[in-house]
Rosetta silent file (secondary structure, phi, psi, omega in degrees, C-alpha in Angstrom):
SEQUENCE: MADPERSTDLLWQGESRRGLNLARIVRAAIELADEEGLAAVSMRRVAERLGFTTMALYRHVPGKAELVDLMRDEAMAVQAAAGAGPEAGWRAELEAWARDGLVLYQRHPWLVEAEGLRQVPGPNAVASFERALGAAARSGLPPARVVAVVTLVGGFVESAARQLVEAARLERSSGVGHEEWWAGRTSLFDHLDRYPTLSRLYRDGGFDDPLDPFEFGLRRVLDGIETLVRDEIRDENRCSVCGKVIEPAAKGRPRDYCSRACQQRAYRMRKA
SCORE:     score description
SCORE:     0.000 S_00000001
   1 L     0.000  138.841 -178.000   34.407   53.152   12.141 S_00000001
   2 L   -70.837  148.417  171.297   36.310   50.396   10.389 S_00000001
   3 L   -76.858  110.981 -173.837   38.503   51.107    7.374 S_00000001
   4 H   -60.743  -33.827  179.729   36.556   49.205    4.672 S_00000001
   5 H   -69.635  -41.160  178.756   39.643   48.541    2.562 S_00000001
   6 H   -67.582  -39.644  177.693   41.587   47.168    5.529 S_00000001
   7 H   -61.540  -40.539  179.017   38.590   45.074    6.588 S_00000001
   8 H   -60.765  -45.017  178.674   38.371   43.638    3.079 S_00000001
   9 H   -59.941  -44.414 -177.646   42.042   42.632    3.184 S_00000001
  10 H   -68.256  -41.221 -177.281   41.633   41.000    6.584 S_00000001
  11 H   -68.960  -37.756 -170.971   38.398   39.203    5.721 S_00000001
  12 H  -107.787  -17.999 -174.768   39.507   37.848    2.383 S_00000001
  13 H  -130.420   14.349 -178.079   43.309   37.715    2.477 S_00000001
  14 L   -60.975  135.749 -179.684   44.199   37.183    6.119 S_00000001
  15 L  -104.914  140.660  177.514   47.229   34.950    6.588 S_00000001
  16 L   -86.099  137.702  177.687   47.650   32.518    9.446 S_00000001
  17 L  -124.547  161.472  177.106   50.866   32.699   11.451 S_00000001
  18 L   -68.683  156.581 -179.867   52.350   30.523   14.147 S_00000001
  19 L    71.875 -124.474  178.010   51.642   31.427   17.741 S_00000001
  20 L   -74.831  126.209  177.650   49.294   34.355   17.835 S_00000001
  21 L  -140.374  173.498 -174.654   47.273   34.529   14.641 S_00000001
  22 H   -60.554  -41.843 -177.812   44.137   36.128   13.312 S_00000001
  23 H   -61.827  -42.854  179.439   41.956   33.069   13.869 S_00000001
  24 H   -65.008  -40.939  179.638   42.894   32.839   17.554 S_00000001
  25 H   -61.882  -45.888 -177.602   42.279   36.545   18.068 S_00000001
  26 H   -65.484  -43.370  178.965   38.850   36.377   16.444 S_00000001
  27 H   -61.544  -42.720  179.861   37.806   33.286   18.414 S_00000001
  28 H   -64.781  -39.469  179.470   38.874   34.884   21.689 S_00000001
  29 H   -65.837  -39.790  178.182   36.995   38.083   20.852 S_00000001
  30 H   -64.283  -43.831  178.754   33.830   36.124   20.023 S_00000001
  31 H   -59.926  -41.814  179.918   34.044   34.208   23.298 S_00000001
  32 H   -65.354  -43.717  179.493   34.420   37.472   25.195 S_00000001
  33 H   -65.467  -38.699  178.131   31.478   39.070   23.375 S_00000001
  34 H   -62.307  -36.804 -176.385   29.310   35.991   23.980 S_00000001
  35 H   -81.011  -40.254 -169.450   30.054   36.155   27.697 S_00000001
  36 H  -125.810   -3.804 -178.956   29.971   39.894   28.363 S_00000001
  37 L    97.003  163.055 -175.351   28.602   41.668   25.291 S_00000001
  38 H   -65.336  -32.041 -178.809   30.216   43.630   22.496 S_00000001
  39 H   -62.434  -25.627 -178.515   31.004   46.606   24.734 S_00000001
  40 H   -78.061  -14.802 -176.901   33.386   44.412   26.728 S_00000001
  41 L   -79.123  121.584  173.394   35.498   43.641   23.677 S_00000001
  42 L  -142.755  162.307  179.079   38.654   45.704   23.464 S_00000001
  43 H   -60.851  -37.247 -179.637   42.096   45.010   22.111 S_00000001
  44 H   -66.060  -46.259 -178.043   43.415   44.979   25.686 S_00000001
  45 H   -64.976  -39.534  179.342   40.809   42.505   26.976 S_00000001
  46 H   -66.833  -41.213  178.845   41.313   40.160   24.036 S_00000001
  47 H   -61.832  -43.009  178.542   45.096   40.315   24.459 S_00000001
  48 H   -61.487  -39.792 -179.155   44.774   39.488   28.162 S_00000001
  49 H   -63.516  -33.259 -177.804   42.541   36.546   27.334 S_00000001
  50 H   -90.971  -11.783 -178.879   45.177   35.182   24.965 S_00000001
  51 L    80.490   28.245  178.107   48.138   35.936   27.223 S_00000001
  52 L  -122.992  169.505  175.248   49.756   38.441   24.864 S_00000001
  53 L   -79.710  158.033  178.581   50.419   42.158   24.973 S_00000001
  54 H   -60.684  -39.219 -178.872   47.991   44.558   23.356 S_00000001
  55 H   -62.476  -29.592  178.725   50.662   45.639   20.883 S_00000001
  56 H   -63.542  -34.461  179.273   50.997   42.037   19.709 S_00000001
  57 H   -68.237  -35.966 -176.309   47.363   42.140   18.535 S_00000001
  58 H   -66.690  -15.448  174.948   47.916   45.306   16.546 S_00000001
  59 L   -73.777  -14.639 -178.323   50.348   43.437   14.301 S_00000001
  60 L  -111.981  -35.944 -176.262   47.349   41.412   13.111 S_00000001
  61 L  -133.405  130.610 -177.755   44.338   43.743   13.459 S_00000001
  62 L   -64.785  -30.444 -177.072   44.379   47.573   13.217 S_00000001
  63 L   179.580 -176.238 -174.889   41.701   48.052   15.874 S_00000001
  64 H   -63.791  -38.621 -176.333   38.386   47.037   17.366 S_00000001
  65 H   -59.475  -45.715  178.467   36.273   48.125   14.388 S_00000001
  66 H   -68.913  -33.947  177.594   38.095   45.768   12.029 S_00000001
  67 H   -62.599  -41.020  178.763   38.063   43.053   14.695 S_00000001
  68 H   -63.591  -37.891  175.343   34.272   43.283   14.911 S_00000001
  69 H   -57.809  -44.044 -179.904   34.077   42.838   11.123 S_00000001
  70 H   -67.853  -40.245  178.319   36.087   39.637   11.478 S_00000001
  71 H   -60.929  -45.776 -178.114   34.010   38.443   14.434 S_00000001
  72 H   -59.171  -46.217 -176.477   30.778   38.975   12.542 S_00000001
  73 H   -68.844  -38.730  178.233   31.924   36.984    9.548 S_00000001
  74 H   -62.726  -41.959 -179.751   33.315   34.135   11.635 S_00000001
  75 H   -64.066  -30.349 -174.737   30.043   33.874   13.550 S_00000001
  76 L   -75.634    1.269  179.233   28.061   33.724   10.307 S_00000001
  77 H   -57.965  -32.416 -178.096   29.560   30.364    9.383 S_00000001
  78 H   -64.612  -33.538 -179.635   26.463   28.669   10.855 S_00000001
  79 H   -88.594  -17.992  179.284   24.193   30.395    8.323 S_00000001
  80 H   -77.791  -25.151 -177.735   26.631   29.977    5.455 S_00000001
  81 L   -63.740  148.232 -179.521   26.570   26.192    5.738 S_00000001
  82 L   -62.044  135.188  179.082   24.352   24.342    3.298 S_00000001
  83 L  -105.101 -132.215  176.530   20.881   23.736    4.670 S_00000001
  84 L   -61.386  135.111 -177.756   17.942   21.953    3.082 S_00000001
  85 L   -73.488  168.365 -179.782   18.916   20.862   -0.426 S_00000001
  86 H   -55.423  -28.830 -178.900   17.233   22.024   -3.644 S_00000001
  87 H   -65.480  -19.163  179.798   15.107   18.886   -3.628 S_00000001
  88 H   -75.028  -19.018 -178.212   13.314   20.245   -0.541 S_00000001
  89 L    99.829  151.868 -174.051   11.908   23.154   -2.551 S_00000001
  90 H   -61.072  -36.838 -177.842   12.638   26.861   -2.459 S_00000001
  91 H   -66.178  -45.566  179.173   10.288   27.548    0.479 S_00000001
  92 H   -63.450  -36.422  178.067   11.862   24.902    2.718 S_00000001
  93 H   -64.291  -47.078  179.808   15.314   26.190    1.770 S_00000001
  94 H   -64.988  -38.347  178.968   14.450   29.779    2.663 S_00000001
  95 H   -63.458  -43.145  179.048   12.804   28.670    5.893 S_00000001
  96 H   -63.043  -40.130  178.131   15.906   26.707    6.904 S_00000001
  97 H   -62.823  -42.436  179.404   18.092   29.728    6.124 S_00000001
  98 H   -64.450  -43.086 -179.710   15.857   31.959    8.243 S_00000001
  99 H   -66.456  -38.246  175.967   15.899   29.533   11.172 S_00000001
 100 H   -63.282  -33.951  177.601   19.674   29.240   10.978 S_00000001
 101 H   -65.124  -40.733  178.112   19.771   33.025   11.111 S_00000001
 102 H   -65.045  -41.336  176.644   17.764   33.087   14.326 S_00000001
 103 H   -59.102  -40.039  178.917   20.082   30.464   15.832 S_00000001
 104 H   -57.073  -48.130 -179.926   22.997   32.680   14.845 S_00000001
 105 H   -68.908  -33.752  179.368   21.619   35.626   16.824 S_00000001
 106 H   -68.623  -36.594  177.864   20.713   33.425   19.779 S_00000001
 107 H   -72.485  -35.304 -175.268   24.254   32.080   19.979 S_00000001
 108 L  -130.544   75.848 -176.219   25.806   35.506   19.521 S_00000001
 109 L   -57.535  -26.299 -179.084   23.389   38.197   20.790 S_00000001
 110 L   -63.825  -15.015 -179.796   26.023   40.897   20.276 S_00000001
 111 H   -61.562  -28.920  179.667   25.490   40.576   16.525 S_00000001
 112 H   -65.608  -25.004  176.985   22.444   42.844   16.748 S_00000001
 113 H   -84.392  -19.380 -173.971   24.822   45.612   17.839 S_00000001
 114 H   -96.764   -2.737 -178.919   27.314   44.809   15.093 S_00000001
 115 L   -79.291  159.766  178.440   24.907   44.995   12.154 S_00000001
 116 L  -176.903  167.396 -177.232   24.769   47.951    9.790 S_00000001
 117 L   -80.527  -20.762 -177.122   24.041   49.010    6.237 S_00000001
 118 L  -123.388   63.136  177.441   27.683   49.594    5.318 S_00000001
 119 L  -108.922  132.070  178.447   29.514   46.556    6.602 S_00000001
 120 L   -69.749  121.999 -179.791   32.153   44.899    4.458 S_00000001
 121 L   -80.122  142.700  175.151   31.004   41.292    3.903 S_00000001
 122 L  -101.488 -174.263 -177.005   33.439   38.449    4.361 S_00000001
 123 H   -57.420  -41.371 -179.155   33.416   34.948    2.852 S_00000001
 124 H   -69.772  -38.666  178.341   30.848   33.553    5.289 S_00000001
 125 H   -63.442  -42.753  179.626   28.503   36.507    4.866 S_00000001
 126 H   -68.511  -38.483  178.255   28.664   36.189    1.092 S_00000001
 127 H   -64.034  -38.262  176.880   28.203   32.404    1.289 S_00000001
 128 H   -64.254  -43.887  178.236   25.111   32.913    3.451 S_00000001
 129 H   -62.361  -42.642  178.654   23.742   35.432    0.959 S_00000001
 130 H   -61.255  -41.265  178.957   24.492   33.034   -1.897 S_00000001
 131 H   -59.689  -46.018 -179.098   22.636   30.252   -0.099 S_00000001
 132 H   -69.060  -40.881  179.022   19.522   32.409    0.277 S_00000001
 133 H   -62.231  -40.864  179.009   19.730   33.761   -3.265 S_00000001
 134 H   -61.111  -41.989  179.098   19.986   30.238   -4.643 S_00000001
 135 H   -64.072  -48.785 -178.301   16.864   29.193   -2.764 S_00000001
 136 H   -65.092  -36.688 -179.243   14.869   32.236   -3.855 S_00000001
 137 H   -64.936  -31.261  179.996   16.062   31.933   -7.451 S_00000001
 138 L   -71.406   -6.082  174.959   14.728   28.383   -7.632 S_00000001
 139 L   -75.499  -17.283 -177.991   11.248   29.832   -7.133 S_00000001
 140 L    91.805    2.656  178.425   11.386   31.115  -10.701 S_00000001
 141 L   -69.135  153.529  176.212   11.066   34.776   -9.746 S_00000001
 142 L   -68.051  159.861 -171.968   12.909   37.353  -11.874 S_00000001
 143 H   -51.107  -47.409 -176.924   16.306   38.563  -10.564 S_00000001
 144 H   -62.263  -34.865 -179.381   15.181   41.812   -8.934 S_00000001
 145 H   -77.926  -29.319  174.086   12.465   40.007   -7.000 S_00000001
 146 H   -59.829  -48.295  179.442   14.840   37.253   -5.926 S_00000001
 147 H   -62.820  -42.212 -179.552   17.047   39.874   -4.273 S_00000001
 148 H   -63.796  -37.874  179.279   14.010   41.602   -2.745 S_00000001
 149 H   -64.029  -45.152  179.872   12.733   38.307   -1.309 S_00000001
 150 H   -64.514  -40.468  177.369   16.059   37.558    0.377 S_00000001
 151 H   -62.319  -40.832  179.272   16.198   41.103    1.760 S_00000001
 152 H   -62.950  -50.220 -177.699   12.653   40.715    3.109 S_00000001
 153 H   -65.735  -43.809  178.925   13.309   37.392    4.852 S_00000001
 154 H   -62.180  -40.028  178.292   16.669   38.533    6.212 S_00000001
 155 H   -65.365  -38.039  177.430   15.147   41.751    7.530 S_00000001
 156 H   -63.293  -45.168 -179.025   12.373   39.841    9.263 S_00000001
 157 H   -61.315  -44.588 -179.574   14.870   37.523   10.969 S_00000001
 158 H   -63.018  -42.044  179.451   16.996   40.437   12.160 S_00000001
 159 H   -63.581  -45.270  179.119   13.949   42.279   13.512 S_00000001
 160 H   -63.447  -39.775 -179.595   12.669   39.205   15.353 S_00000001
 161 H   -64.986  -39.543  179.011   16.130   38.524   16.749 S_00000001
 162 H   -59.353  -41.779  179.472   16.449   42.081   18.056 S_00000001
 163 H   -65.297  -43.085 -179.784   13.238   41.674   20.039 S_00000001
 164 H   -65.329  -42.859 -179.472   14.342   38.337   21.498 S_00000001
 165 H   -64.683  -42.052 -179.914   17.793   39.641   22.395 S_00000001
 166 H   -66.193  -41.187  178.488   16.353   42.759   24.025 S_00000001
 167 H   -62.082  -42.247  179.439   13.807   40.734   26.016 S_00000001
 168 H   -65.967  -39.290  179.492   16.552   38.412   27.257 S_00000001
 169 H   -63.589  -44.429 -179.583   18.779   41.363   28.180 S_00000001
 170 H   -65.287  -37.874  179.573   16.016   43.034   30.183 S_00000001
 171 H   -66.500  -40.162  178.368   15.185   39.806   31.979 S_00000001
 172 H   -65.238  -42.727 -174.918   18.830   39.285   32.942 S_00000001
 173 H   -74.718  -30.571 -176.253   19.289   42.844   34.156 S_00000001
 174 H  -101.506  -22.068 -174.834   16.006   43.081   36.088 S_00000001
 175 L    76.027    9.876 -178.347   15.445   39.494   37.151 S_00000001
 176 L  -120.813  128.617  179.305   11.845   39.846   35.948 S_00000001
 177 L   -71.927  164.709 -176.462   10.451   37.977   32.954 S_00000001
 178 H   -60.516  -50.302 -178.267    8.522   39.670   30.148 S_00000001
 179 H   -66.310  -37.860  179.041    5.114   38.258   31.076 S_00000001
 180 H   -64.483  -38.826 -179.924    5.705   38.884   34.774 S_00000001
 181 H   -63.215  -45.220 -179.744    6.597   42.512   34.075 S_00000001
 182 H   -68.563  -33.385  178.903    3.391   43.102   32.113 S_00000001
 183 H   -63.135  -24.570 -179.736    1.321   41.298   34.741 S_00000001
 184 L   -86.679    4.366 -177.286    2.461   43.926   37.226 S_00000001
 185 L   -94.963   44.699 -177.148    1.120   46.840   35.180 S_00000001
 186 H   -62.234  -33.663  179.794   -2.333   46.834   36.793 S_00000001
 187 H   -65.132  -31.463  176.965   -2.353   50.621   37.133 S_00000001
 188 H   -69.621  -43.813 -176.670   -1.991   50.902   33.356 S_00000001
 189 H   -61.261  -26.333  179.166   -4.840   48.492   32.678 S_00000001
 190 L   -64.578  -18.186 -176.513   -7.175   50.706   34.717 S_00000001
 191 L  -100.091    2.416 -170.418   -6.874   53.347   31.975 S_00000001
 192 H   -96.303   -0.139 -178.701   -7.600   51.127   28.975 S_00000001
 193 H   -63.208  -23.208 -177.849  -11.396   50.890   29.149 S_00000001
 194 H   -74.615   -6.420 -179.372  -11.685   53.825   26.746 S_00000001
 195 L  -108.941   95.472 -168.676  -10.199   51.651   23.968 S_00000001
 196 H   -63.788  -41.504 -177.893  -13.035   49.277   23.008 S_00000001
 197 H   -67.274  -45.844  178.254  -11.216   46.954   20.609 S_00000001
 198 H   -60.020  -44.238 -179.176   -8.252   46.497   22.927 S_00000001
 199 H   -63.799  -42.511 -179.124  -10.562   45.927   25.900 S_00000001
 200 H   -64.948  -44.761  179.802  -12.681   43.381   24.042 S_00000001
 201 H   -63.201  -36.386  178.660   -9.665   41.420   22.832 S_00000001
 202 H   -65.593  -45.094  179.778   -8.245   41.453   26.347 S_00000001
 203 H   -65.635  -34.115 -176.864  -11.513   40.161   27.841 S_00000001
 204 L   -83.886    6.115  175.033  -11.812   37.509   25.115 S_00000001
 205 L    86.096   16.960 -178.632   -8.383   36.084   25.914 S_00000001
 206 L   -62.788  -22.408 -178.670   -6.496   37.511   22.963 S_00000001
 207 L  -108.143    2.966 -175.218   -3.439   38.087   25.143 S_00000001
 208 L   -72.639  -39.000 -176.854   -3.694   34.962   27.294 S_00000001
 209 L  -134.243   74.330 -173.662   -1.764   32.617   25.017 S_00000001
 210 L   -63.562  144.976  176.892    0.214   34.751   22.546 S_00000001
 211 L   -72.615  149.441  176.669    1.471   33.190   19.352 S_00000001
 212 L   -64.697  117.985 -173.989    5.206   32.847   18.903 S_00000001
 213 H   -63.084  -33.893  179.816    6.076   36.000   16.928 S_00000001
 214 H   -71.143  -47.453 -178.728    8.909   34.381   14.986 S_00000001
 215 H   -62.787  -46.685 -179.524    6.948   31.277   13.997 S_00000001
 216 H   -63.352  -47.284 -176.469    3.832   33.250   13.105 S_00000001
 217 H   -66.173  -42.259 -178.710    5.748   35.946   11.244 S_00000001
 218 H   -63.267  -42.258  179.019    7.996   33.599    9.286 S_00000001
 219 H   -62.375  -42.185 -178.584    5.045   31.570    8.042 S_00000001
 220 H   -68.243  -38.152  177.263    3.193   34.704    6.952 S_00000001
 221 H   -62.540  -46.426 -179.596    6.262   36.090    5.176 S_00000001
 222 H   -67.611  -35.130  175.597    6.785   32.815    3.316 S_00000001
 223 H   -60.522  -43.232  179.939    3.066   32.616    2.517 S_00000001
 224 H   -63.066  -41.325  178.667    3.281   36.055    0.948 S_00000001
 225 H   -65.381  -39.836  179.425    6.292   35.073   -1.145 S_00000001
 226 H   -63.000  -38.838  175.969    4.528   31.909   -2.249 S_00000001
 227 H   -63.293  -41.415  177.248    1.554   33.979   -3.393 S_00000001
 228 H   -59.905  -43.582  179.914    3.932   36.219   -5.328 S_00000001
 229 H   -62.222  -43.162  178.858    5.477   33.191   -7.018 S_00000001
 230 H   -62.973  -40.455  178.613    2.038   31.883   -8.031 S_00000001
 231 H   -63.856  -38.613  179.969    1.115   35.298   -9.417 S_00000001
 232 H   -65.287  -38.058  179.840    4.335   35.404  -11.421 S_00000001
 233 H   -65.538  -39.494  179.165    3.599   32.007  -12.915 S_00000001
 234 H   -69.793  -35.074 -175.699    0.131   33.158  -13.975 S_00000001
 235 L  -101.708   99.967 -176.902    1.435   36.425  -15.352 S_00000001
 236 L   -88.068   -8.716 -175.141    3.968   35.665  -18.071 S_00000001
 237 L   -92.089   56.594  178.219    4.082   39.190  -19.447 S_00000001
 238 E  -126.068  151.306  178.492    6.813   40.461  -17.110 S_00000001
 239 L   -63.120  130.196 -177.097   10.378   41.530  -17.744 S_00000001
 240 L   -75.309   -4.885  178.570   12.657   38.565  -17.098 S_00000001
 241 L  -103.160  -54.852 -174.077   15.288   40.877  -15.553 S_00000001
 242 L  -104.663  -12.934  177.912   13.498   43.398  -13.322 S_00000001
 243 L    85.727    0.654  179.704   10.018   41.866  -13.078 S_00000001
 244 L   -69.654  150.210  177.845    8.173   44.933  -14.348 S_00000001
 245 E   -68.406  134.853  178.930    4.992   44.406  -16.337 S_00000001
 246 L   -99.546  126.798  177.403    5.596   44.610  -20.094 S_00000001
 247 L   -64.650  136.064 -178.954    2.994   46.373  -22.142 S_00000001
 248 L   -57.486  137.409  178.404    1.625   44.032  -24.838 S_00000001
 249 L   -73.206  143.642 -179.600    3.276   44.528  -28.214 S_00000001
 250 L   -63.887  -32.951  178.226    1.022   45.815  -30.978 S_00000001
 251 L  -155.455  166.601 -179.658    2.310   43.070  -33.247 S_00000001
 252 L    85.173 -175.682 -177.239    4.915   40.354  -33.342 S_00000001
 253 L   -76.486  156.862  179.311    5.971   37.968  -30.611 S_00000001
 254 L   -60.342  144.703  179.618    5.815   38.931  -26.898 S_00000001
 255 L   -82.939  149.967  177.862    8.838   40.802  -25.581 S_00000001
 256 L   -92.970  -19.141 -174.002   11.091   39.335  -22.888 S_00000001
 257 L  -130.662  149.231 -177.341   12.344   42.673  -21.551 S_00000001
 258 L   -81.684  -18.517 -176.601   10.662   45.919  -20.581 S_00000001
 259 L  -154.752  165.924  176.508   13.444   48.117  -21.944 S_00000001
 260 H   -64.632  -32.957  179.445   16.644   48.109  -23.939 S_00000001
 261 H   -61.848  -43.637  178.794   18.554   48.602  -20.670 S_00000001
 262 H   -67.920  -35.846  177.553   17.171   45.332  -19.262 S_00000001
 263 H   -62.926  -42.909  178.714   17.885   43.572  -22.543 S_00000001
 264 H   -67.414  -37.553  178.417   21.506   44.732  -22.398 S_00000001
 265 H   -63.855  -41.147  178.162   21.757   43.735  -18.737 S_00000001
 266 H   -63.464  -38.500  178.810   20.500   40.244  -19.579 S_00000001
 267 H   -63.956  -43.292  179.565   23.065   40.005  -22.362 S_00000001
 268 H   -64.718  -37.722  179.369   25.874   40.996  -19.984 S_00000001
 269 H   -65.916  -37.416  178.507   24.708   38.436  -17.414 S_00000001
 270 H   -68.379  -34.058 -178.542   24.747   35.688  -20.047 S_00000001
 271 H   -78.535  -21.617 -175.770   28.248   36.672  -21.150 S_00000001
 272 L   -67.063    0.000    0.000   29.594   36.855  -17.575 S_00000001
């Protein structure tokens, strides 16, 4: 496991030196992972690729765990770059961010192995997050829902990418495509008559021309968010910080916050 403090220093304060430097090490490690997978990346293999000794690498990076942190952030530059501008609308912006995310995983399949809940983010990771947050915020949703929307879309992209990466890995290792593999499962199909809905859908061609799971799923996710945005516009009696419904006041003007805590949080955000 990487030392989070050391990873933070490397990600945000790494200095470039002549000859062997951090940028060269990270690029070489990414190339190796792209070609052979994350398991092939070691300090020794990267050093050999660069023509240096393993000990020379340790003067720049403490070990593989921190190197993977650096690789991940460098790879994420494609999703950190500005996509569709604000004039395109929040939905188009989020869609572009999601598609860039899929491209990211397709270029670097090893990223699915490098993800985790406790990874120190670097500049590119934060820039990518900022890009998505900006798009979602322009929908007019309250802050807590903006964050939830970005988490939802990002989680969908990662899940879809994992399936694509796994399918590609199995096809490479077996030499048999996904559809070809299922077509050979005739002995299994002989046992499925007892499941009427599955059998009917199979007979009616439900599996003959499957929809692209990423395209179908992304549209449905964005449709759901769009419905949420419309509901928020209709319902003005929500906390402007957390999005919770505010009980109507017995008298006086409508409240902007559901609690004193949210009111104080809004004040701190304005002062920041």
